XYZ file of C-alpha atoms in Angstrom:
582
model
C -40.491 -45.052 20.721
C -36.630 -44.658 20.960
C -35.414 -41.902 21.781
C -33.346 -40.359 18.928
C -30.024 -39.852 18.884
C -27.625 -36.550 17.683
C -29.114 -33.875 15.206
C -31.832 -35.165 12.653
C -30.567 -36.112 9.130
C -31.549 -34.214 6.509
C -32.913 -36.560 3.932
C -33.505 -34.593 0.862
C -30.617 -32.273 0.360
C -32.156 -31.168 -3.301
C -32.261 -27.073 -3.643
C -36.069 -25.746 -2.591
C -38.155 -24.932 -5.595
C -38.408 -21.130 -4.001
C -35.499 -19.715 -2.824
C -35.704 -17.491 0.215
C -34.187 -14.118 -0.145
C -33.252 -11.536 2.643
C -35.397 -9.330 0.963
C -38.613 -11.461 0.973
C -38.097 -12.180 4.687
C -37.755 -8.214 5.378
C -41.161 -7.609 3.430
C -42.961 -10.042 5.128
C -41.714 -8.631 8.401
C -42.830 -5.482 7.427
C -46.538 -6.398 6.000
C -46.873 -8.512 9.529
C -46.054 -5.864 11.256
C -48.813 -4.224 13.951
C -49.693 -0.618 13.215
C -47.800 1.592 15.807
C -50.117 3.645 18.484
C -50.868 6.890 17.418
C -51.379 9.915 19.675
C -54.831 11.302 19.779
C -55.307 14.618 18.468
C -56.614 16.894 20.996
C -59.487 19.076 20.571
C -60.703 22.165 22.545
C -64.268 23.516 22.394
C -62.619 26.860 23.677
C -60.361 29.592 24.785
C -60.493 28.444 28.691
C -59.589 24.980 27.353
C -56.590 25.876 25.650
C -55.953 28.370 28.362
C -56.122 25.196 31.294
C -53.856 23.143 28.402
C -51.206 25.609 27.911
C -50.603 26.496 32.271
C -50.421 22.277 32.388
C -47.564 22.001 30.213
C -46.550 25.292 31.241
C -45.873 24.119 34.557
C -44.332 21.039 33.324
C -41.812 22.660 31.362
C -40.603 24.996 34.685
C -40.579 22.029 36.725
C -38.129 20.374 34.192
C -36.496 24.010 34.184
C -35.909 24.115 37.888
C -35.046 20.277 38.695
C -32.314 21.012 36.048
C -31.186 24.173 34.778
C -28.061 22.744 32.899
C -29.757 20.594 30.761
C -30.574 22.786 27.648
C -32.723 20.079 26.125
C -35.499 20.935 28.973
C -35.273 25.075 28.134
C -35.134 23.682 23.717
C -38.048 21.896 24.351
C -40.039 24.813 26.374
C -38.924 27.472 23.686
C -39.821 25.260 20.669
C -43.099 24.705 22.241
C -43.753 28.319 22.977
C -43.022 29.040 19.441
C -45.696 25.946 18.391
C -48.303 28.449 20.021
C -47.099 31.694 18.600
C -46.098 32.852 21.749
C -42.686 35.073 20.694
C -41.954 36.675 23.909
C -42.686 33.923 25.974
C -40.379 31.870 23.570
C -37.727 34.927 23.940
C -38.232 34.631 27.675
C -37.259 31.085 27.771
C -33.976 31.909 25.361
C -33.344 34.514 27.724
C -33.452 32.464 30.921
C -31.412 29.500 29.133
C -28.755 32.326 28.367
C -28.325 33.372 32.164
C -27.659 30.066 32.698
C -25.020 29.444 30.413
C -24.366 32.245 28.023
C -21.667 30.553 26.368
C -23.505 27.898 24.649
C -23.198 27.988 20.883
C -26.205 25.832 19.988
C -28.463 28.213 22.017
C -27.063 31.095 20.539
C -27.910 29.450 16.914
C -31.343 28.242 17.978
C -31.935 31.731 19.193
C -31.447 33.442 16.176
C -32.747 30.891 13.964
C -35.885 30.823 15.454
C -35.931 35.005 14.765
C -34.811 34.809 11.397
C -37.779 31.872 10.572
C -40.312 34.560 11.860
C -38.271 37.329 9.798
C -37.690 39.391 12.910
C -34.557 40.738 11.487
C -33.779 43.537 13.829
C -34.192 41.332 16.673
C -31.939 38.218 14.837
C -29.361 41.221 14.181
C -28.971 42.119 17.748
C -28.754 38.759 19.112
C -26.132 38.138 16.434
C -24.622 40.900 17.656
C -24.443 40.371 20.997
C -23.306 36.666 20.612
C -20.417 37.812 18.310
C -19.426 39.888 21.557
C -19.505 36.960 23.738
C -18.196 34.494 21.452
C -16.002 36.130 19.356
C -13.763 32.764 18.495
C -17.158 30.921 17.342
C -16.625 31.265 13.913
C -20.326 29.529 13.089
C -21.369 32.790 14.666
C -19.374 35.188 12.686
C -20.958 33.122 9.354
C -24.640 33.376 10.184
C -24.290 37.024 10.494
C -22.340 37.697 7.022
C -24.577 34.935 5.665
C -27.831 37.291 6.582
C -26.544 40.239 6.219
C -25.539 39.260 2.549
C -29.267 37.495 2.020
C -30.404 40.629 2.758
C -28.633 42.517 0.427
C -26.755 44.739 2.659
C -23.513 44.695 1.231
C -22.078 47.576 3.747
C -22.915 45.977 6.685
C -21.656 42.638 5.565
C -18.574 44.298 5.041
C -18.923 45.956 8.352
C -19.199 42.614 10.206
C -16.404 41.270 8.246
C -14.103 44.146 8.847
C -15.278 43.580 12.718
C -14.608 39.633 12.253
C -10.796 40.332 10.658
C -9.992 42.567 13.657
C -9.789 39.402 15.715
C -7.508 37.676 13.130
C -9.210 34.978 12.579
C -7.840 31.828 10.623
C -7.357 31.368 6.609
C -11.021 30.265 5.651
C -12.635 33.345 6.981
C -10.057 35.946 5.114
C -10.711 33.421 2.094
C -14.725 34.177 2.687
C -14.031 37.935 2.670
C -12.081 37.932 -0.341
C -14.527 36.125 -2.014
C -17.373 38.435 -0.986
C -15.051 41.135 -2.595
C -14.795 39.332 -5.739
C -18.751 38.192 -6.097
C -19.369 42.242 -6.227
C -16.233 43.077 -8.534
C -14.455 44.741 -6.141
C -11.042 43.947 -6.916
C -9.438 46.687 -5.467
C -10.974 45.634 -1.471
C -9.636 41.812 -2.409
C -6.391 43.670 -3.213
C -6.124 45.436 -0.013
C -7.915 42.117 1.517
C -4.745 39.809 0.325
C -2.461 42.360 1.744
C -3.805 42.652 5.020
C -4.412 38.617 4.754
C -0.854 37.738 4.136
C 1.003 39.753 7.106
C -1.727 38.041 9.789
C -1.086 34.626 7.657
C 2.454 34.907 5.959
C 2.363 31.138 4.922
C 3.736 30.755 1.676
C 0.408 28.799 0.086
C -1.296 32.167 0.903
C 1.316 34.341 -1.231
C 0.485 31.715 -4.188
C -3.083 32.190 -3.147
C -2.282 36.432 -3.682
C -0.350 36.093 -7.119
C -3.296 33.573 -8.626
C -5.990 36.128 -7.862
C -3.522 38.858 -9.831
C -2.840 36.471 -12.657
C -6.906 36.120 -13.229
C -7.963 39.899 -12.918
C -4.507 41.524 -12.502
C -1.260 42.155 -15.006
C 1.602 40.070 -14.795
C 3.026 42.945 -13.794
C 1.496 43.223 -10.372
C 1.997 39.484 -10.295
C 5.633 39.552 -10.291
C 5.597 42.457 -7.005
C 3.692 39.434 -5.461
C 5.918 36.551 -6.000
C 8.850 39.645 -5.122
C 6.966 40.781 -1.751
C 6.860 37.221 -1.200
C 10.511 36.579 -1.350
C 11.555 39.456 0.884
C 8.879 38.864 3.351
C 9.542 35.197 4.151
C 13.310 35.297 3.888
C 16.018 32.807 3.927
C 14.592 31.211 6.855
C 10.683 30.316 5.780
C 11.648 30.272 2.378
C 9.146 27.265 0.345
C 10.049 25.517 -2.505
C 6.543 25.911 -3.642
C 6.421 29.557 -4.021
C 9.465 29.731 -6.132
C 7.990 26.621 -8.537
C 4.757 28.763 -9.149
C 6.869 31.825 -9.683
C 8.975 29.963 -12.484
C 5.745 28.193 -13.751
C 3.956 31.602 -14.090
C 6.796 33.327 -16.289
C 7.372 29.638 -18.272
C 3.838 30.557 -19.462
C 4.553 33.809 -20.718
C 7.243 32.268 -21.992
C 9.820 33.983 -20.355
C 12.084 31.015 -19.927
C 14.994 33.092 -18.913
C 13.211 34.418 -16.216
C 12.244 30.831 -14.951
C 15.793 29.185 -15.542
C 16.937 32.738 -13.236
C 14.523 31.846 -10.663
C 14.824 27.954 -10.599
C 18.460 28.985 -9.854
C 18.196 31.277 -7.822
C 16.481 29.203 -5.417
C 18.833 26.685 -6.135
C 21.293 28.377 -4.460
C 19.658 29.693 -1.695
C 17.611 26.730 -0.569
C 19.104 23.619 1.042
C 18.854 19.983 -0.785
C 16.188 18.634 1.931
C 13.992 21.324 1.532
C 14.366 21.382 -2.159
C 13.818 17.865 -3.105
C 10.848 18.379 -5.756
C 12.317 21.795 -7.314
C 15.617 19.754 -8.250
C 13.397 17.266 -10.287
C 11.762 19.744 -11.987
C 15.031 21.422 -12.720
C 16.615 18.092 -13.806
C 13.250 17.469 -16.393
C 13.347 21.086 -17.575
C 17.509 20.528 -18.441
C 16.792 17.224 -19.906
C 14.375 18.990 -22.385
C 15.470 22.154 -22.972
C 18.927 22.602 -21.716
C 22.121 23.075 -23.318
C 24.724 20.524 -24.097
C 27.780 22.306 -22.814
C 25.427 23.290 -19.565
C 25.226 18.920 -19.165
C 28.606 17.919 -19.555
C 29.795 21.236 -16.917
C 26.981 19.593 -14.643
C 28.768 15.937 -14.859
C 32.119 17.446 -13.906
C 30.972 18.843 -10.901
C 30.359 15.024 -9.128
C 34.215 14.447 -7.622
C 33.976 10.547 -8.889
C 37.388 10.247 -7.389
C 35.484 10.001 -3.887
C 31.724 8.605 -4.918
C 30.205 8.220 -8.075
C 26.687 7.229 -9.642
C 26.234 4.393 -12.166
C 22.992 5.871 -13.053
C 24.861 9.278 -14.094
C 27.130 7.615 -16.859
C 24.180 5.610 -17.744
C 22.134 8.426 -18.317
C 25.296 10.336 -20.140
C 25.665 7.624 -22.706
C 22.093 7.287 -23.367
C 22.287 10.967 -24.528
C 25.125 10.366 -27.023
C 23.552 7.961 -28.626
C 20.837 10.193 -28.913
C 23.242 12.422 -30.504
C 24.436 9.043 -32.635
C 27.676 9.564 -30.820
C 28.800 5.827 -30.509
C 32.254 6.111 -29.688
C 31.234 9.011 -27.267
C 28.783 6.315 -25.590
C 31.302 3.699 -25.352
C 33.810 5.490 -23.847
C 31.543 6.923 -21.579
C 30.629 3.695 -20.140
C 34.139 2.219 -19.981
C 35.473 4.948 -18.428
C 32.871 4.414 -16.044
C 33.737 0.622 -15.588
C 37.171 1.870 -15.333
C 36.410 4.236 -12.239
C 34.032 2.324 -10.337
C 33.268 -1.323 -11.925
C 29.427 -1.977 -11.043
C 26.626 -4.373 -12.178
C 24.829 -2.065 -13.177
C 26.852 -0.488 -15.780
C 27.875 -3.653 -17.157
C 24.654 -4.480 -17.591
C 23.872 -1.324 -19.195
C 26.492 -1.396 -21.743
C 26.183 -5.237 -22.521
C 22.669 -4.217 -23.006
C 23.711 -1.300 -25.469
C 25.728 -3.584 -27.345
C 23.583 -6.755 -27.636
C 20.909 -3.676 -29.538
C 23.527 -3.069 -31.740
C 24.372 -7.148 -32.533
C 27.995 -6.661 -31.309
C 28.487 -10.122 -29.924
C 32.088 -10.642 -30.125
C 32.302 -7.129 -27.911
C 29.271 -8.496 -25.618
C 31.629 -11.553 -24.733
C 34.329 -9.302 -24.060
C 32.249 -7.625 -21.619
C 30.783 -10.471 -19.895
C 34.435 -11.909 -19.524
C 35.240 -8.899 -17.846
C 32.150 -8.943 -15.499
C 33.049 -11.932 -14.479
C 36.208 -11.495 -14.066
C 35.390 -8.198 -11.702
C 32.282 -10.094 -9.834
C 32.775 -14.366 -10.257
C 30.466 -14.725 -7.483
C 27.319 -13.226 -9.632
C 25.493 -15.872 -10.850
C 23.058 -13.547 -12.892
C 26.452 -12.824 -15.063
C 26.708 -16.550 -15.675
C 23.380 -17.483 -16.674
C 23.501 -13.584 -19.314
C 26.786 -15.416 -20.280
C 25.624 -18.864 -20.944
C 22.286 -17.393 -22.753
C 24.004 -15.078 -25.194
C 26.486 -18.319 -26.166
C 23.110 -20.785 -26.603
C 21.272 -17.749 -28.459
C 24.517 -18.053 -31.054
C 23.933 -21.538 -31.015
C 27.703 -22.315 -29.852
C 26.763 -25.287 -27.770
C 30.171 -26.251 -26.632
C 30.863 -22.757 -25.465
C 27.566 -22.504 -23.346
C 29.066 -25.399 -21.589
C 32.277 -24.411 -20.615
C 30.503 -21.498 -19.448
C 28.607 -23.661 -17.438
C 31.179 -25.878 -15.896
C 33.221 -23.326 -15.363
C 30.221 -21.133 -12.907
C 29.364 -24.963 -10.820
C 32.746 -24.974 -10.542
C 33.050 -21.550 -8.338
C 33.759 -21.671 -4.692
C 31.212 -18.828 -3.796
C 28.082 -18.269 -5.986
C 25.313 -15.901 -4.619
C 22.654 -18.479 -5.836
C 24.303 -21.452 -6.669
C 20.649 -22.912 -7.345
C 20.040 -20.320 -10.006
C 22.761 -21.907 -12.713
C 22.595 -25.605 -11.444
C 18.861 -24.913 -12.300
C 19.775 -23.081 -15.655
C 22.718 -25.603 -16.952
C 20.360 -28.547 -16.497
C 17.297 -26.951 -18.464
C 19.374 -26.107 -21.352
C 20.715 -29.614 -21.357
C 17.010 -30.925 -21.715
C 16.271 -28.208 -23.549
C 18.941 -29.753 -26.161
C 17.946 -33.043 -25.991
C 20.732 -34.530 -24.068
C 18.867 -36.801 -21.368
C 21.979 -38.569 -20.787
C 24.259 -35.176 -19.896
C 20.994 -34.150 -17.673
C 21.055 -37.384 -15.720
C 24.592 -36.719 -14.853
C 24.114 -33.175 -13.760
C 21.444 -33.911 -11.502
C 23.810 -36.861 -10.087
C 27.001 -34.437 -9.443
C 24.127 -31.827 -7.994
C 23.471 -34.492 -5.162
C 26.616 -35.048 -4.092
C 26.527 -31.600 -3.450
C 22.995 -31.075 -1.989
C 20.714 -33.470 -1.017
C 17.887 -30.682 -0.764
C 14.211 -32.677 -1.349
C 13.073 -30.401 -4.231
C 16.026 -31.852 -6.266
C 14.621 -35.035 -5.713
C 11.491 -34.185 -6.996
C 12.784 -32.630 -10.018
C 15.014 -35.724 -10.591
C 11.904 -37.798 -10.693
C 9.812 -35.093 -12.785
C 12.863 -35.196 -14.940
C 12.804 -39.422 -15.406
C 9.132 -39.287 -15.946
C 8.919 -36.839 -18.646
C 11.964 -38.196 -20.901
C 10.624 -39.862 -23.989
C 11.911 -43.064 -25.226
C 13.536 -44.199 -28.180
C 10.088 -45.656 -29.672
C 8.527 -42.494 -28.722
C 7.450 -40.673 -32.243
C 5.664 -37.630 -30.827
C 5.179 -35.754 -27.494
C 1.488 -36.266 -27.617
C 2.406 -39.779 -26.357
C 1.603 -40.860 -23.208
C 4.461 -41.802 -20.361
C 5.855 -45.137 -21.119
C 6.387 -47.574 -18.183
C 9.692 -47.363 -18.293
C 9.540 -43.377 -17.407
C 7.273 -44.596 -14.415
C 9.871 -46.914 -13.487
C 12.559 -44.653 -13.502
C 10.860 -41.982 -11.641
C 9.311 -44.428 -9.189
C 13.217 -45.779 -8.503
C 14.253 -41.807 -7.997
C 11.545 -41.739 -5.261
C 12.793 -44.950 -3.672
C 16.237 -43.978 -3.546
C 15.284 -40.644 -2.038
C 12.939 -42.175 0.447
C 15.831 -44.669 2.081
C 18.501 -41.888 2.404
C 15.858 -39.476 4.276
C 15.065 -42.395 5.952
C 18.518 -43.647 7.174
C 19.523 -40.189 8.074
C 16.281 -39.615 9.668
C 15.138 -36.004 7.960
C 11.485 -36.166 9.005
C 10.602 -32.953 7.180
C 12.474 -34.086 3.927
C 10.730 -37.178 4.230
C 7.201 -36.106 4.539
C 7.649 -33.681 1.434
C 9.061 -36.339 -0.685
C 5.899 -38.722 0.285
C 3.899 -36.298 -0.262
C 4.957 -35.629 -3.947
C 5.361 -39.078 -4.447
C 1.703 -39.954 -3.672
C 0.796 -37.376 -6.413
C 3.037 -38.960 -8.447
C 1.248 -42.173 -8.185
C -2.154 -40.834 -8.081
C -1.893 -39.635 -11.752
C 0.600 -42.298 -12.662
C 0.458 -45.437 -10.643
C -1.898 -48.422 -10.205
C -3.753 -49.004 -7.223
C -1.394 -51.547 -5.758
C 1.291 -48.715 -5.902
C -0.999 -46.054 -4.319
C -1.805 -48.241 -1.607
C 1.975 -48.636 -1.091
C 2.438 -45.404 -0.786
C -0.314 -44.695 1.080
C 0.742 -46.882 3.759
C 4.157 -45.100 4.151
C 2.539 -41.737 4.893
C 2.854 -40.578 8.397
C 0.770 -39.575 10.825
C 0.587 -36.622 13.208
C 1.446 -37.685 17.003
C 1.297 -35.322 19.654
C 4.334 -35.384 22.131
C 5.874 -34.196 25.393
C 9.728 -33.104 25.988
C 11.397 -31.796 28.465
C 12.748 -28.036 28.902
C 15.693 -26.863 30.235
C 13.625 -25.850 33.523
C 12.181 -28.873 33.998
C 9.023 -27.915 32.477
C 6.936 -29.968 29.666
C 6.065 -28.157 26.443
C 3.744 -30.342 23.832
C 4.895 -30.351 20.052
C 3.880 -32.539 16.742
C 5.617 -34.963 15.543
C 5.130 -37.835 12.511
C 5.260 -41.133 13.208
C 5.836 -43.511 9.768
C 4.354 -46.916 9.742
C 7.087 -48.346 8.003
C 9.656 -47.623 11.612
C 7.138 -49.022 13.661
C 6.692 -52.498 11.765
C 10.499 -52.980 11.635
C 10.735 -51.487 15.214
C 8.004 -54.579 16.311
C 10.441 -57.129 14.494
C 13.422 -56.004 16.211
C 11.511 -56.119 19.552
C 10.420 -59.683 18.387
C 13.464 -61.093 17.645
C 14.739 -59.880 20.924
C 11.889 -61.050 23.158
C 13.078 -64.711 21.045
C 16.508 -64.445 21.670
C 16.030 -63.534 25.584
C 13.913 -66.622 25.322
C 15.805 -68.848 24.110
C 18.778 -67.724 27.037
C 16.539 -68.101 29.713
C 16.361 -71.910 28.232
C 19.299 -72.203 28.178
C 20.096 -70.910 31.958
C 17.683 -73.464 32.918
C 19.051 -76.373 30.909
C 22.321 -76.042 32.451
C 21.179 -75.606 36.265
C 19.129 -78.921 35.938
């Protein structure tokens, strides 16, 4: 028998009739799966039994104790098991030993009194709480378990008491926030009061101030809301002053509606706060204006840019939009070409050509796309608007004077852009001819590879003159045309040798004949494609570096017949030489 040779062939490839799922192989895993061992459960006939059992492990646990007396998972271990026999003051014992050893452990500490407070020893639970709260008084988880019982056990003074113990060490903003709330749970509005006080000069952020005037707002007067929001002020000052404070101050009187009493404090920290620290209050002031401000208060706000030294196009925008909210045309128009007038941007042309084209004044549209152009020739945007406005008034010959007159620019941002745009509205209109020509004066300009393409996209898709309907399919004569664009690409890319240009252009042209061509053309162009060489060259210190290259069939067969003809012709002088010297 042979041996065989590589991996074995699959010979039926067909789906199984039962699929295999990742849960079906994780059940059967399970069912197969041997029972684990199980510890025997041990019995003792009597107290000397248990007595011999409990000094074994006993002794176990000290000499785990004594190799290690770090480790506090040897003295949890001992404790817990103490406590599995009911043994509370040997389990205390153990606590008490792990505590000499490192008093400062929080886990022990909690384990400690947990295992007290699971036996309901509370007195004891309360004096280790207390004593750990002396030792630890920056453990906060601490300083919570003892509220948390005291409170459970409904001894509201003494909660208090450990709270008013916990606050003398100033701790940080959750635990005043867990007094007041105690405070307010019981109704006692009056201790939160004195709470928030005390709370604010240990934590004078200004979140905590907003904190202050929301509890007044929900069981206070508004009175005693506004001597928050003022203690506020004067407390932080100048310096610390948040934009926050003051938008919660204006937001609390807007919804009294006091609105003078917001506008006066929107501006008053206006004008004491600087613009980087104020970013979000100006927005709000600018939406509140927009709404509900005056006109008079809009206009005195415009003349306070200097537009002499900078100016805004989206200002004047913004300024004629609200005339003609007001139906003040004129206003809006003069607005914006006073604006032109001071500082001539694309945006406000486009903004006011935009206003106009609503209102279906074309004649003053052209007027203002003359002058854009006139201001910006380079823009190739304005063009193409130009060109548009003149096709969507169906004034053919003017779109094209537009058009020759933009390909005729020295400098266009994106040139592409309105080559691209004259020569769709020319098929667009029918005239194949006038396209042809345009893509003919675009390649003496550019002889980029994606024009090409289009060129030949462009030859296959017009329709002949015994073409009836555009359901028809592409006459031969479209193929031809499109397959001579290809070819006429193909030899300049090829002359010049652009090996990148080239491959792109095969490339489309073998989808090109894939969908169009016979077989006898594929193969043609089949047999131009290149293929991927690897090479070596030479670096400027003499070192090698590898790179890809294409190779094209088509160089290599007319490279061999050049060789040929010059192996013949050295042939036929070496004949010669020999002719002569006999």
């Amino acid at each position: 028998m042979e041996p065989s040779r590589g991996p074995p062939r699959v010979k039926n490839k067909a789906p199984a009739p039962q699929q295999i799922s990742a849960e079906q192989l994780l059940r059967e895993a399970v069912d197969r799966q041997e029972p684990a061992l199980e510890k025997p459960t041990t019995r003792f006939a009597d107290l000397e039994e248990l007595h011999e059992y409990q000094g074994r492990k006993r002794k176990e646990f000290e000499d785990y104790v004594r190799r290690n007396r770090l480790n506090m998972g040897n003295w949890f271990r001992y404790a817990a098991w103490e406590l599995e026999q009911k043994e509370y003051r040997r389990a205390r014992s153990v606590f008490e030993r792990a505590l000499d050893c490192e008093p400062t452990n929080v886990q022990l500490w909690v384990r400690y009194i947990e295992s007290e407070m699971k036996e309901r020893n509370i007195n004891h639970a309360r004096n280790l709480l207390d004593r750990a709260v002396s030792i630890l008084p920056r453990v906060d988880k601490l300083w919570y378990k003892y509220v948390y019982m005291e409170e459970m056990l409904g001894n509201i003074p003494g909660t208090r008491a450990v709270f008013e113990r916990w606050m003398s060490w100033e701790p940080d903003e959750a635990a005043w926030s867990a007094y007041i709330k105690l405070e307010k749970r019981y109704g006692e509005f009056d201790r939160a009061r004195n709470i928030f006080e005390r709370f604010t000069i240990v934590h004078p952020e200004p979140r905590n101030w907003i904190k202050w005037a929301k509890f007044e707002e929900e069981n206070g007067t508004s009175d005693l809301v506004r001597e928050v929001f003022g203690m506020a002020i004067e407390a932080l000052g100048d310096e610390f002053m948040d934009e926050k404070l003051f938008i919660a101050y204006a937001k609390f009187e807007a919804k009294l509606k006091e609105y003078e009493r917001s506008r006066a404090i929107y501006k008053y920290a206006l004008d004491r706060m600087p613009r980087s620290k104020s970013a979000i209050l100006h927005k709000i002031v600018h939406n509140i204006e927009k709404q509900f401000g005056d006109r008079e208060g809009s206009i005195k706000t415009l003349k306070i840019v200097p537009h002499k030294k900078f100016t805004f196009a989206k200002l004047w925008v913004l300024k004629a939009q609200f005339h003609l909210r007001r139906q003040e045309l004129d206003k809006a128009r003069k607005t914006v070409g006073r604006a032109i007038g001071m500082c001539p941007k694309n945006k406000l042309f486009r903004a006011y050509i935009e206003m106009e084209l609503k209102l279906f004044e074309f004649v003053r549209c052209r007027t203002l796309y003359e002058k854009w152009i006139e201001f910006d020739p380079s823009n190739s945007q304005a063009w193409i608007k130009f060109a548009e406005l003149e096709h969507g008034l169906e004034d053919l010959d003017r779109t094209r004077a537009i058009f020759e007159l933009a390909i005729q620019q020295d400098v266009l941002d994106m040139p592409e852009l309105v080559w691209k745009a004259y020569i769709d509205f020319e098929e667009e209109e029918g005239a194949y001819d006038k396209t042809r020509d345009l893509y003919e004066r675009l390649l003496q300009k550019t002889e980029h590879v994606k024009v090409w393409i289009s060129y030949a996209h462009f030859e296959l898709n017009v329709p002949d003159a015994e073409e009836v309907s555009e359901e028809a399919t592409v006459s031969e004569a479209a193929k031809t045309r499109a397959r001579k664009t290809f070819e006429r690409a193909h030899k300049l890319y090829r002359d010049q040798a652009l090996v990148e240009e080239r491959v792109s252009l095969l490339n489309a042209w073998k989808s090109f004949e894939d969908t169009h061509g016979s077989e006898q053309d594929i193969e043609k162009v089949a047999k131009m494609l290149p293929r991927k060489v690897k090479k070596r060259r030479k670096l400027d210190d003499d070192s090698f570096e590898e790179y890809m290259d294409y190779v094209f069939p088509a160089d290599d067969e007319s490279s061999a017949k050049v060789n040929k003809l010059m192996m013949m012709a050295q042939k036929w002088k070496r004949e010669q030489e020999g002719a002569a010297a006999g």
